[in-house]
Every structure is written in structure tokens, then in C-alpha cells.
């Protein structure tokens, strides 16, 4: 069940967002706890320092030592086991005074207190006293005494840290409780947001299912702009497949219809008749059938409209065709100039592009008078391809153009060929929903422009 949930897009997004949220809350709680403990420690240090100032106020010099009264203003110093202990150490680290609250600690001199401090030096730390499980907060401060500051003492204040630790624990418990509730609320909101954000994808899935069940022939719906390229490309792919299937069906129907007559002639042959006549009829009908099949194959050349799956580099293909034509027309000197950048892309079938360029360039070599210009570029980014082929031949009027794009019609009857080259080009252009036109070239010849 879990693996199936994680295999879904919503499951992956939910899991990742939840993990990020939990890590963030863990880091946040650690930072808040650290900041709170630091704040408490600073407040406690200032509080213990005030006790040192209280001891300094009542301390009196006694030779190389100090004398403090038996009863101190802070009553907790006078009460054993009160949790607040005061002490004074000399420059050699000997305890020369301690408060009555420290009487429960007979081995006070063995406390883990570091060496005496320099004048003005302050140290706040947490220590553990012997035979006591509870830790103590300690604040030590170095004090110089005398006219020339010749006497150095270290005042020490110790206080039971149990209340402080209880505050930290209570804060931590409260923090985690509220962060846990906040995390649950955020996870719930996150699931709602993900569910709402994935609604367009579910709409696409429903549209596909509706189309599969015959309810529509394309994806329909008010999709977000981020999904519009996806739905448009899917519609284009669906339309491509539908058009190709339709074209295949029409081509097969045309082929079957065209072959009916020669087959009927063959079936009606009198095999007992003159063999020479039968041979002539057979040859004639076979030739006719070959022409019909060639015609239908040419008609099916334009395989598909614009491809959304890949792009075809135009320049290498154009150079390859020009090189081949140079060999075919080696007896005719043709100055062919190709203007095409390396990054020009055709979004369609490579065979379609080769068929278009091959027919146009072959006509330029065949009917031109030795000069040919081929200009190919992308317009509107890479979404449109513009092809211009200009020669210095006799040119074409609009009336002649309308004739030569018909199958089997050639402008120059002196040249060999079947007269279907430009018709195939027009079929391909129309299949790609492009435009094709002719005008006069700079050399008074024909200039054919294609936009796909």
C-alpha cells in the first residue's frame, strides 16, 4: 500500500513536503531551545552577580583576608540546604570564607572550582557537587582589594540549578506540544493544497479517458497555462494520428479504385486470341498499374504534420542534397549558394523535409540557368521554418504556377519527368498547414517561398 502511494505524484510530493516540514520543525525547536536556555543562563548569571555585589557591600578587610558578618542580608545564605551558597577564595585558591548554607557540605574545599580568577574576570558555568545529584549554577568573579589592588580574591556564588532545568524542560515540553500540533495542521493544509493543485492533472486524465470512450476527439477543458503546452501537443499528436490514419485509408481506397480498371481488362483478356495482341495488352496494363502505384506512393509521401517529439537539423540535410545534385548535373555548371545557420531546426519528419528540398532544388538545377540561392531560417523562435529557393531560369507566372502544382503537369515539356514533384511539395506543405507561393527572383527567375 505504501509503495503504491509513493508511486503516485501526490504521494511523492506529500512525503517529501512532510519530511522537509519535520526537519524544519526539528531544527527550529533546537534553535528555540538553545535561545531560551541562553537567555535563562544570562539572566541567572546577572542574578548571581548581584549576590556577589551584596557580599562585597558587607565585606571588610582583615589583614590579608576578608571578614564577612555571620548574618548576611540575603537570608538564603544563612539557611543550611537553602540551595544558595557563597564563598571567597584567596589568590592561592584556598577557601577563606563560606556561607552558613554550605555547612551541609563538609568537604567544601574539595569542590570542583578552577583556579582563582584575575581581576574583573567573570565565569558562569554549571557544576556538579560531590554527593549531590542535582547540578548547580556557579558564578565566579575576580576582585582586587586594597589601595594598590594588591589583594586578589575570587567570589563564588552557587545556586541549585534544578528550578532552572525545570523551566527549560517545561519550555521544551510546551514547545514540542505546540510544534506537533502545528505540524499536524500544516500537514493537513499541505494535503489540501496538493489535492487542489493536482486538480488540473486529474482534469487532463478525465479528458483523456473521455476521449478514449468516444466522447470527444480532442482534449477539452479550461487548463492552467502551465499545462496548455502539454494539452496542445497532445491534441496535435492526436490530430496527427487521426489525419495519418485517414490519409492511409483514403490512399488505400484510391489505390483500390484505380486498379479496378486494369485488373478488369486483364481478367477480360482472351487467352485463346493472338499472343502478340495479348502481350501488348498485358504490357500496357502492367505499365498502367505501375504508374498508378507510383502515383499513390508519391501521394502518401507526406507522412505526418509537425512532430512534437524531435527536431531535424536542416543545414546538413540541405548540404547533402546539394552535393548529390552536383553529381547528377555534373555536365551543367550551377552556382548554388546555401544560407542556413547551424541551429536551424525543422519540427517534422525528416523524409518530408528531404522530399520538399529535393524537389525544389532539383527544379532549380533543372530549369535554372546556372544560379541558385537557397535561404533557410527559423522564425518565431524554432516554431516556424521558412524556405526560399530562387533561380535565374525563365520564371513562373501565377497561371503557370496553378498548372504545375497539378499532378502530371510540367512547365517545360522538353525536360524528362512525371510532373508530380511540385504537387508532392504542395501536398506536404498543406499537410503541415503551411503556405507556399511563387514570385519573381532577383534574377528574374522563379522564387518559391515555403513557411511551415
Short mmCIF file of C-alpha atoms in Angstrom, two decimals:
data_model
loop_
_atom_site.label_atom_id
_atom_site.label_comp_id
_atom_site.label_asym_id
_atom_site.label_seq_id
_atom_site.Cartn_x
_atom_site.Cartn_y
_atom_site.Cartn_z
CA UNK A 1 0.00 0.00 0.00
CA UNK A 2 2.80 2.40 0.92
CA UNK A 3 4.78 1.61 -2.24
CA UNK A 4 1.67 2.16 -4.35
CA UNK A 5 1.05 5.51 -2.60
CA UNK A 6 4.67 6.59 -3.13
CA UNK A 7 4.40 5.62 -6.79
CA UNK A 8 1.82 8.39 -7.26
CA UNK A 9 2.76 12.03 -7.83
CA UNK A 10 0.68 13.26 -4.88
CA UNK A 11 2.23 10.62 -2.61
CA UNK A 12 5.78 11.65 -3.53
CA UNK A 13 5.04 15.34 -3.10
CA UNK A 14 3.29 14.72 0.23
CA UNK A 15 6.12 12.56 1.55
CA UNK A 16 8.83 14.99 0.51
CA UNK A 17 6.96 18.03 1.85
CA UNK A 18 6.28 16.23 5.14
CA UNK A 19 9.95 15.26 5.55
CA UNK A 20 11.07 18.82 4.82
CA UNK A 21 8.50 20.15 7.31
CA UNK A 22 9.61 17.74 10.05
CA UNK A 23 13.29 18.56 9.53
CA UNK A 24 12.48 22.27 9.61
CA UNK A 25 10.48 21.92 12.85
CA UNK A 26 13.26 19.85 14.46
CA UNK A 27 15.86 22.48 13.58
CA UNK A 28 13.51 25.27 14.70
CA UNK A 29 12.85 23.61 18.05
CA UNK A 30 16.58 23.15 18.64
CA UNK A 31 17.26 26.81 17.85
CA UNK A 32 14.42 28.00 20.10
CA UNK A 33 15.51 25.75 22.97
CA UNK A 34 19.09 26.96 22.62
CA UNK A 35 17.99 30.59 22.54
CA UNK A 36 15.73 30.11 25.57
CA UNK A 37 18.44 28.33 27.58
CA UNK A 38 20.96 31.05 26.67
CA UNK A 39 18.52 33.72 27.79
CA UNK A 40 17.90 31.93 31.09
CA UNK A 41 21.64 31.46 31.67
CA UNK A 42 22.32 35.16 31.06
CA UNK A 43 19.53 36.15 33.45
CA UNK A 44 20.81 33.68 36.07
CA UNK A 45 24.37 34.97 35.70
CA UNK A 46 23.22 38.56 36.32
CA UNK A 47 21.20 37.36 39.33
CA UNK A 48 24.17 35.55 40.86
CA UNK A 49 26.40 38.55 40.19
CA UNK A 50 24.01 40.69 42.25
CA UNK A 51 24.62 38.32 45.17
CA UNK A 52 28.37 38.93 44.77
CA UNK A 53 27.75 42.68 44.96
CA UNK A 54 25.76 42.05 48.15
CA UNK A 55 28.72 40.20 49.67
CA UNK A 56 31.13 42.96 48.58
CA UNK A 57 28.92 45.54 50.28
CA UNK A 58 29.26 43.85 53.71
CA UNK A 59 32.85 42.56 53.37
CA UNK A 60 35.63 44.20 55.44
CA UNK A 61 39.41 43.80 55.15
CA UNK A 62 41.11 41.68 57.78
CA UNK A 63 44.84 41.79 57.09
CA UNK A 64 45.47 39.66 54.03
CA UNK A 65 41.96 38.26 54.26
CA UNK A 66 38.37 39.43 54.32
CA UNK A 67 35.79 39.35 57.08
CA UNK A 68 32.08 38.91 56.37
CA UNK A 69 29.35 39.08 59.04
CA UNK A 70 27.67 35.97 60.34
CA UNK A 71 24.22 37.06 59.25
CA UNK A 72 24.00 38.27 55.67
CA UNK A 73 21.25 40.41 54.08
CA UNK A 74 20.27 37.55 51.79
CA UNK A 75 18.64 35.09 54.21
CA UNK A 76 19.25 32.09 51.99
CA UNK A 77 22.99 32.43 52.74
CA UNK A 78 22.14 31.94 56.44
CA UNK A 79 19.99 28.81 55.99
CA UNK A 80 21.59 25.36 55.54
CA UNK A 81 20.46 23.47 52.45
CA UNK A 82 18.79 26.60 51.05
CA UNK A 83 20.31 25.97 47.66
CA UNK A 84 22.26 29.25 47.60
CA UNK A 85 25.91 29.12 48.66
CA UNK A 86 28.52 31.87 48.83
CA UNK A 87 32.29 31.53 49.21
CA UNK A 88 35.50 33.56 48.88
CA UNK A 89 38.88 32.19 47.74
CA UNK A 90 42.24 33.87 48.10
CA UNK A 91 44.91 34.19 45.42
CA UNK A 92 46.19 30.66 46.17
CA UNK A 93 42.76 29.08 45.73
CA UNK A 94 42.07 28.50 49.43
CA UNK A 95 38.52 28.97 50.66
CA UNK A 96 38.79 31.72 53.31
CA UNK A 97 35.05 32.13 53.82
CA UNK A 98 31.84 30.31 53.06
CA UNK A 99 28.22 30.97 53.95
CA UNK A 100 26.27 29.02 56.58
CA UNK A 101 24.21 27.47 53.80
CA UNK A 102 27.33 25.48 52.87
CA UNK A 103 27.56 23.74 56.27
CA UNK A 104 25.89 20.67 54.75
CA UNK A 105 28.94 20.35 52.54
CA UNK A 106 31.75 19.42 54.95
CA UNK A 107 34.27 18.89 52.19
CA UNK A 108 33.63 22.26 50.58
CA UNK A 109 37.32 22.74 49.80
CA UNK A 110 37.15 19.72 47.51
CA UNK A 111 34.58 21.34 45.22
CA UNK A 112 35.49 21.28 41.50
CA UNK A 113 36.26 25.01 41.36
CA UNK A 114 39.03 26.09 38.96
CA UNK A 115 41.95 28.30 39.89
CA UNK A 116 41.32 31.85 41.13
CA UNK A 117 40.37 34.44 38.54
CA UNK A 118 42.12 37.61 37.51
CA UNK A 119 40.73 40.99 38.48
CA UNK A 120 37.42 41.64 36.66
CA UNK A 121 37.26 38.18 35.13
CA UNK A 122 33.79 36.57 35.25
CA UNK A 123 32.86 32.91 34.69
CA UNK A 124 29.38 31.38 34.64
CA UNK A 125 29.09 27.58 34.43
CA UNK A 126 27.17 24.54 35.58
CA UNK A 127 28.95 22.20 38.03
CA UNK A 128 28.13 19.03 39.94
CA UNK A 129 28.88 18.95 43.68
CA UNK A 130 30.15 15.79 45.39
CA UNK A 131 27.45 13.55 46.90
CA UNK A 132 24.71 15.66 45.29
CA UNK A 133 22.80 14.58 42.23
CA UNK A 134 21.41 17.99 41.34
CA UNK A 135 23.68 20.29 39.31
CA UNK A 136 24.50 23.82 40.49
CA UNK A 137 24.83 27.08 38.60
CA UNK A 138 28.06 28.84 39.52
CA UNK A 139 29.19 32.42 39.01
CA UNK A 140 32.76 33.44 39.87
CA UNK A 141 34.29 36.88 39.67
CA UNK A 142 37.84 38.07 40.37
CA UNK A 143 38.06 41.04 42.82
CA UNK A 144 41.17 43.13 43.68
CA UNK A 145 41.23 44.66 47.18
CA UNK A 146 43.37 47.37 48.74
CA UNK A 147 44.66 50.79 47.82
CA UNK A 148 47.01 49.34 45.24
CA UNK A 149 44.81 46.34 44.41
CA UNK A 150 47.43 44.14 45.99
CA UNK A 151 44.96 41.57 47.38
CA UNK A 152 43.20 39.28 44.89
CA UNK A 153 40.07 37.35 45.85
CA UNK A 154 37.60 35.21 43.91
CA UNK A 155 33.97 35.46 44.97
CA UNK A 156 31.93 32.37 44.26
CA UNK A 157 28.13 32.00 44.22
CA UNK A 158 26.50 28.59 43.80
CA UNK A 159 22.76 28.01 43.33
CA UNK A 160 20.76 24.83 42.83
CA UNK A 161 20.05 24.59 39.07
CA UNK A 162 17.01 22.30 39.49
CA UNK A 163 14.43 25.13 39.06
CA UNK A 164 16.33 26.40 36.04
CA UNK A 165 16.39 22.95 34.43
CA UNK A 166 12.70 22.51 35.24
CA UNK A 167 11.96 25.76 33.39
CA UNK A 168 13.91 24.55 30.38
CA UNK A 169 12.14 21.18 30.45
CA UNK A 170 8.73 22.81 30.75
CA UNK A 171 9.54 25.16 27.86
CA UNK A 172 10.77 22.23 25.76
CA UNK A 173 7.64 20.20 26.51
CA UNK A 174 5.35 23.12 25.68
CA UNK A 175 7.33 23.92 22.54
CA UNK A 176 7.18 20.37 21.20
CA UNK A 177 3.49 20.09 22.02
CA UNK A 178 2.61 23.23 20.08
CA UNK A 179 5.04 22.44 17.26
CA UNK A 180 3.48 18.98 16.99
CA UNK A 181 0.01 20.45 16.75
CA UNK A 182 1.28 22.99 14.23
CA UNK A 183 2.94 20.22 12.20
CA UNK A 184 -0.30 18.22 12.07
CA UNK A 185 -2.20 21.33 10.98
CA UNK A 186 0.40 22.16 8.33
CA UNK A 187 0.41 18.58 7.01
CA UNK A 188 -3.39 18.69 6.73
CA UNK A 189 -3.25 22.05 4.92
CA UNK A 190 -0.45 20.71 2.72
CA UNK A 191 -2.55 17.71 1.69
CA UNK A 192 -5.45 20.00 0.86
CA UNK A 193 -3.18 22.30 -1.17
CA UNK A 194 -1.64 19.36 -3.04
CA UNK A 195 -5.07 17.92 -3.73
CA UNK A 196 -6.25 21.28 -5.06
CA UNK A 197 -3.03 21.86 -7.04
CA UNK A 198 -3.27 18.47 -8.78
CA UNK A 199 -6.88 19.01 -9.89
CA UNK A 200 -5.75 20.19 -13.39
CA UNK A 201 -3.79 16.96 -13.90
CA UNK A 202 -6.85 14.97 -12.91
CA UNK A 203 -8.83 17.04 -15.39
CA UNK A 204 -6.36 16.07 -18.14
CA UNK A 205 -6.69 12.41 -17.14
CA UNK A 206 -10.50 12.65 -17.26
CA UNK A 207 -10.36 14.37 -20.64
CA UNK A 208 -8.14 11.57 -21.99
CA UNK A 209 -10.50 8.94 -20.61
CA UNK A 210 -13.49 10.74 -22.12
CA UNK A 211 -11.72 10.88 -25.47
CA UNK A 212 -10.86 7.16 -25.30
CA UNK A 213 -14.51 6.36 -24.65
CA UNK A 214 -15.55 8.29 -27.74
CA UNK A 215 -16.94 11.35 -26.01
CA UNK A 216 -14.58 13.72 -27.80
CA UNK A 217 -11.89 13.70 -30.47
CA UNK A 218 -9.56 16.09 -28.60
CA UNK A 219 -8.67 17.19 -25.08
CA UNK A 220 -11.14 19.84 -23.98
CA UNK A 221 -11.12 21.88 -20.80
CA UNK A 222 -10.01 25.09 -19.13
CA UNK A 223 -6.46 24.05 -18.27
CA UNK A 224 -3.85 26.24 -16.45
CA UNK A 225 -1.32 27.97 -18.67
CA UNK A 226 1.46 25.64 -17.42
CA UNK A 227 -0.45 22.66 -18.85
CA UNK A 228 -1.57 24.34 -22.08
CA UNK A 229 1.64 23.36 -23.97
CA UNK A 230 1.14 19.76 -22.85
CA UNK A 231 -2.53 19.61 -23.86
CA UNK A 232 -1.83 21.42 -27.13
CA UNK A 233 0.93 18.96 -28.01
CA UNK A 234 -1.28 16.02 -27.07
CA UNK A 235 -4.05 17.41 -29.27
CA UNK A 236 -1.53 17.88 -32.06
CA UNK A 237 -0.31 14.30 -31.66
CA UNK A 238 -3.90 13.01 -31.63
CA UNK A 239 -4.72 15.08 -34.71
CA UNK A 240 -1.58 13.81 -36.44
CA UNK A 241 -2.54 10.21 -35.77
CA UNK A 242 -6.12 10.80 -36.93
CA UNK A 243 -5.02 12.57 -40.11
CA UNK A 244 -2.44 9.88 -40.89
CA UNK A 245 -4.98 7.12 -40.36
CA UNK A 246 -7.45 8.99 -42.55
CA UNK A 247 -4.83 9.56 -45.24
CA UNK A 248 -3.83 5.89 -45.21
CA UNK A 249 -7.44 4.84 -45.59
CA UNK A 250 -8.01 7.29 -48.42
CA UNK A 251 -4.81 6.27 -50.18
CA UNK A 252 -5.72 2.58 -49.98
CA UNK A 253 -9.22 3.36 -51.24
CA UNK A 254 -7.82 5.42 -54.13
CA UNK A 255 -5.33 2.69 -54.99
CA UNK A 256 -8.02 0.00 -54.97
CA UNK A 257 -10.33 2.12 -57.10
CA UNK A 258 -7.57 2.97 -59.60
CA UNK A 259 -6.56 -0.68 -60.01
CA UNK A 260 -10.09 -1.83 -60.79
CA UNK A 261 -9.94 -0.90 -64.46
CA UNK A 262 -6.58 -2.51 -65.40
CA UNK A 263 -7.50 -5.61 -63.41
CA UNK A 264 -10.81 -5.79 -65.20
CA UNK A 265 -9.00 -5.52 -68.53
CA UNK A 266 -6.62 -8.31 -67.54
CA UNK A 267 -9.47 -10.51 -66.39
CA UNK A 268 -11.25 -9.95 -69.69
CA UNK A 269 -8.31 -10.95 -71.88
CA UNK A 270 -8.94 -13.67 -74.39
CA UNK A 271 -6.13 -16.10 -73.70
CA UNK A 272 -7.00 -18.04 -76.87
CA UNK A 273 -6.55 -14.97 -79.03
CA UNK A 274 -3.49 -13.59 -80.77
CA UNK A 275 -0.49 -13.92 -78.44
CA UNK A 276 1.05 -10.72 -79.79
CA UNK A 277 -2.08 -8.74 -79.03
CA UNK A 278 -2.29 -10.29 -75.56
CA UNK A 279 1.35 -9.42 -74.95
CA UNK A 280 0.73 -5.81 -75.90
CA UNK A 281 -2.38 -5.54 -73.67
CA UNK A 282 -0.57 -7.18 -70.78
CA UNK A 283 2.40 -4.85 -71.10
CA UNK A 284 0.15 -1.82 -71.40
CA UNK A 285 -1.92 -2.67 -68.31
CA UNK A 286 1.13 -3.61 -66.23
CA UNK A 287 2.69 -0.27 -67.12
CA UNK A 288 -0.53 1.46 -66.18
CA UNK A 289 -0.69 -0.35 -62.84
CA UNK A 290 2.94 0.57 -62.14
CA UNK A 291 2.13 4.22 -62.85
CA UNK A 292 -0.91 4.08 -60.55
CA UNK A 293 1.10 2.53 -57.71
CA UNK A 294 3.90 5.10 -58.15
CA UNK A 295 1.36 7.89 -58.12
CA UNK A 296 -0.29 6.67 -54.92
CA UNK A 297 3.07 6.16 -53.22
CA UNK A 298 4.03 9.72 -54.09
CA UNK A 299 0.70 10.85 -52.71
CA UNK A 300 1.46 9.15 -49.40
CA UNK A 301 4.91 10.73 -49.06
CA UNK A 302 3.77 13.45 -46.64
CA UNK A 303 3.76 11.16 -43.63
CA UNK A 304 2.81 13.43 -40.76
CA UNK A 305 2.39 17.05 -39.76
CA UNK A 306 4.73 18.79 -37.39
CA UNK A 307 6.39 16.44 -34.97
CA UNK A 308 6.43 17.38 -31.32
CA UNK A 309 8.88 14.67 -30.46
CA UNK A 310 12.12 15.81 -32.05
CA UNK A 311 13.68 18.37 -34.36
CA UNK A 312 15.61 17.76 -37.58
CA UNK A 313 18.78 19.75 -38.29
CA UNK A 314 18.21 21.39 -41.66
CA UNK A 315 21.67 22.50 -42.79
CA UNK A 316 23.35 19.05 -43.01
CA UNK A 317 20.37 17.69 -44.97
CA UNK A 318 20.38 20.62 -47.41
CA UNK A 319 24.14 20.27 -47.95
CA UNK A 320 23.71 16.55 -48.60
CA UNK A 321 21.03 17.19 -51.25
CA UNK A 322 23.10 19.91 -52.98
CA UNK A 323 26.11 17.60 -53.06
CA UNK A 324 24.05 14.85 -54.68
CA UNK A 325 22.60 17.25 -57.28
CA UNK A 326 26.08 18.49 -58.16
CA UNK A 327 26.92 14.92 -59.15
CA UNK A 328 23.68 14.38 -61.07
CA UNK A 329 24.08 17.63 -63.03
CA UNK A 330 27.85 17.43 -63.37
CA UNK A 331 27.58 18.49 -67.02
CA UNK A 332 25.79 21.69 -66.01
CA UNK A 333 27.67 24.32 -64.02
CA UNK A 334 25.40 25.57 -61.22
CA UNK A 335 26.46 28.21 -58.70
CA UNK A 336 24.35 27.15 -55.69
CA UNK A 337 24.56 29.29 -52.53
CA UNK A 338 23.15 27.98 -49.23
CA UNK A 339 22.29 30.48 -46.48
CA UNK A 340 21.40 28.47 -43.40
CA UNK A 341 22.61 28.70 -39.79
CA UNK A 342 23.81 25.59 -37.98
CA UNK A 343 21.00 25.72 -35.41
CA UNK A 344 18.05 25.84 -37.83
CA UNK A 345 15.54 23.11 -36.86
CA UNK A 346 12.58 21.54 -38.68
CA UNK A 347 9.94 20.09 -36.35
CA UNK A 348 8.64 17.32 -38.54
CA UNK A 349 9.52 14.18 -40.43
CA UNK A 350 12.99 14.07 -41.99
CA UNK A 351 11.62 12.33 -45.08
CA UNK A 352 9.14 15.13 -45.65
CA UNK A 353 11.88 17.74 -45.43
CA UNK A 354 14.10 15.77 -47.82
CA UNK A 355 11.21 15.36 -50.28
CA UNK A 356 10.46 19.11 -50.28
CA UNK A 357 14.06 20.26 -50.58
CA UNK A 358 14.88 17.55 -53.10
CA UNK A 359 12.06 18.51 -55.48
CA UNK A 360 12.63 22.29 -55.13
CA UNK A 361 16.40 22.10 -55.57
CA UNK A 362 16.12 19.60 -58.42
CA UNK A 363 13.81 22.03 -60.24
CA UNK A 364 16.30 24.83 -59.57
CA UNK A 365 19.14 22.82 -61.08
CA UNK A 366 16.96 21.59 -63.96
CA UNK A 367 15.22 24.82 -65.02
CA UNK A 368 17.72 27.45 -63.81
CA UNK A 369 20.48 28.92 -65.89
CA UNK A 370 23.37 28.23 -63.53
CA UNK A 371 22.47 30.34 -60.48
CA UNK A 372 20.61 29.12 -57.40
CA UNK A 373 20.04 30.67 -53.95
CA UNK A 374 18.72 28.62 -51.03
CA UNK A 375 17.84 30.52 -47.85
CA UNK A 376 16.50 28.62 -44.83
CA UNK A 377 15.81 30.09 -41.38
CA UNK A 378 13.71 29.69 -38.26
CA UNK A 379 11.16 32.39 -37.49
CA UNK A 380 9.18 32.82 -34.28
CA UNK A 381 11.98 31.07 -32.38
CA UNK A 382 12.07 27.46 -33.54
CA UNK A 383 8.34 27.15 -34.14
CA UNK A 384 8.34 28.09 -37.85
CA UNK A 385 10.63 27.20 -40.75
CA UNK A 386 10.99 29.48 -43.79
CA UNK A 387 12.48 28.10 -47.01
CA UNK A 388 13.28 30.30 -50.02
CA UNK A 389 14.61 28.81 -53.29
CA UNK A 390 15.42 31.30 -56.08
CA UNK A 391 16.90 30.64 -59.52
CA UNK A 392 17.65 32.59 -62.69
CA UNK A 393 15.53 30.47 -65.02
CA UNK A 394 12.54 31.52 -67.12
CA UNK A 395 10.36 32.01 -64.06
CA UNK A 396 6.70 31.17 -63.45
CA UNK A 397 3.59 33.28 -63.77
CA UNK A 398 0.70 32.75 -61.35
CA UNK A 399 -1.23 30.94 -64.09
CA UNK A 400 1.70 28.65 -64.78
CA UNK A 401 2.10 28.06 -61.05
CA UNK A 402 -1.50 26.93 -60.70
CA UNK A 403 -0.87 24.47 -63.52
CA UNK A 404 2.45 22.99 -62.40
CA UNK A 405 1.20 22.20 -58.91
CA UNK A 406 -1.27 19.82 -60.55
CA UNK A 407 -0.06 16.25 -60.79
CA UNK A 408 1.36 15.24 -64.14
CA UNK A 409 1.78 18.80 -65.45
CA UNK A 410 5.24 20.16 -66.29
CA UNK A 411 6.07 23.73 -67.26
CA UNK A 412 8.81 22.59 -69.63
CA UNK A 413 7.76 19.63 -71.74
CA UNK A 414 11.31 19.31 -73.07
CA UNK A 415 12.55 18.08 -69.70
CA UNK A 416 12.06 14.49 -68.56
CA UNK A 417 9.94 13.64 -65.55
CA UNK A 418 6.44 12.74 -64.42
CA UNK A 419 5.36 16.26 -63.43
CA UNK A 420 4.42 15.44 -59.84
CA UNK A 421 7.37 16.98 -57.94
CA UNK A 422 5.79 20.34 -57.10
CA UNK A 423 2.44 18.65 -56.48
CA UNK A 424 4.09 16.48 -53.85
CA UNK A 425 5.69 19.57 -52.28
CA UNK A 426 2.30 21.30 -52.15
CA UNK A 427 0.73 18.20 -50.56
CA UNK A 428 3.42 18.14 -47.87
CA UNK A 429 3.06 21.88 -47.17
CA UNK A 430 -0.71 21.58 -46.89
CA UNK A 431 -0.34 18.59 -44.63
CA UNK A 432 1.82 20.72 -42.31
CA UNK A 433 -0.72 23.53 -42.56
CA UNK A 434 1.91 25.77 -44.07
CA UNK A 435 1.95 28.16 -47.00
CA UNK A 436 3.72 28.06 -50.36
CA UNK A 437 3.91 30.70 -53.07
CA UNK A 438 5.91 31.83 -56.06
CA UNK A 439 7.23 35.22 -57.08
CA UNK A 440 9.95 36.69 -59.28
CA UNK A 441 13.52 36.19 -58.08
CA UNK A 442 16.16 38.98 -58.07
CA UNK A 443 17.48 37.41 -61.33
CA UNK A 444 14.02 37.47 -62.98
CA UNK A 445 13.62 33.76 -62.43
CA UNK A 446 11.32 31.83 -60.08
CA UNK A 447 11.46 32.27 -56.30
CA UNK A 448 9.44 29.76 -54.26
CA UNK A 449 8.80 30.55 -50.58
CA UNK A 450 7.55 27.99 -48.05
CA UNK A 451 6.55 28.72 -44.43
CA UNK A 452 5.92 25.74 -42.15
#
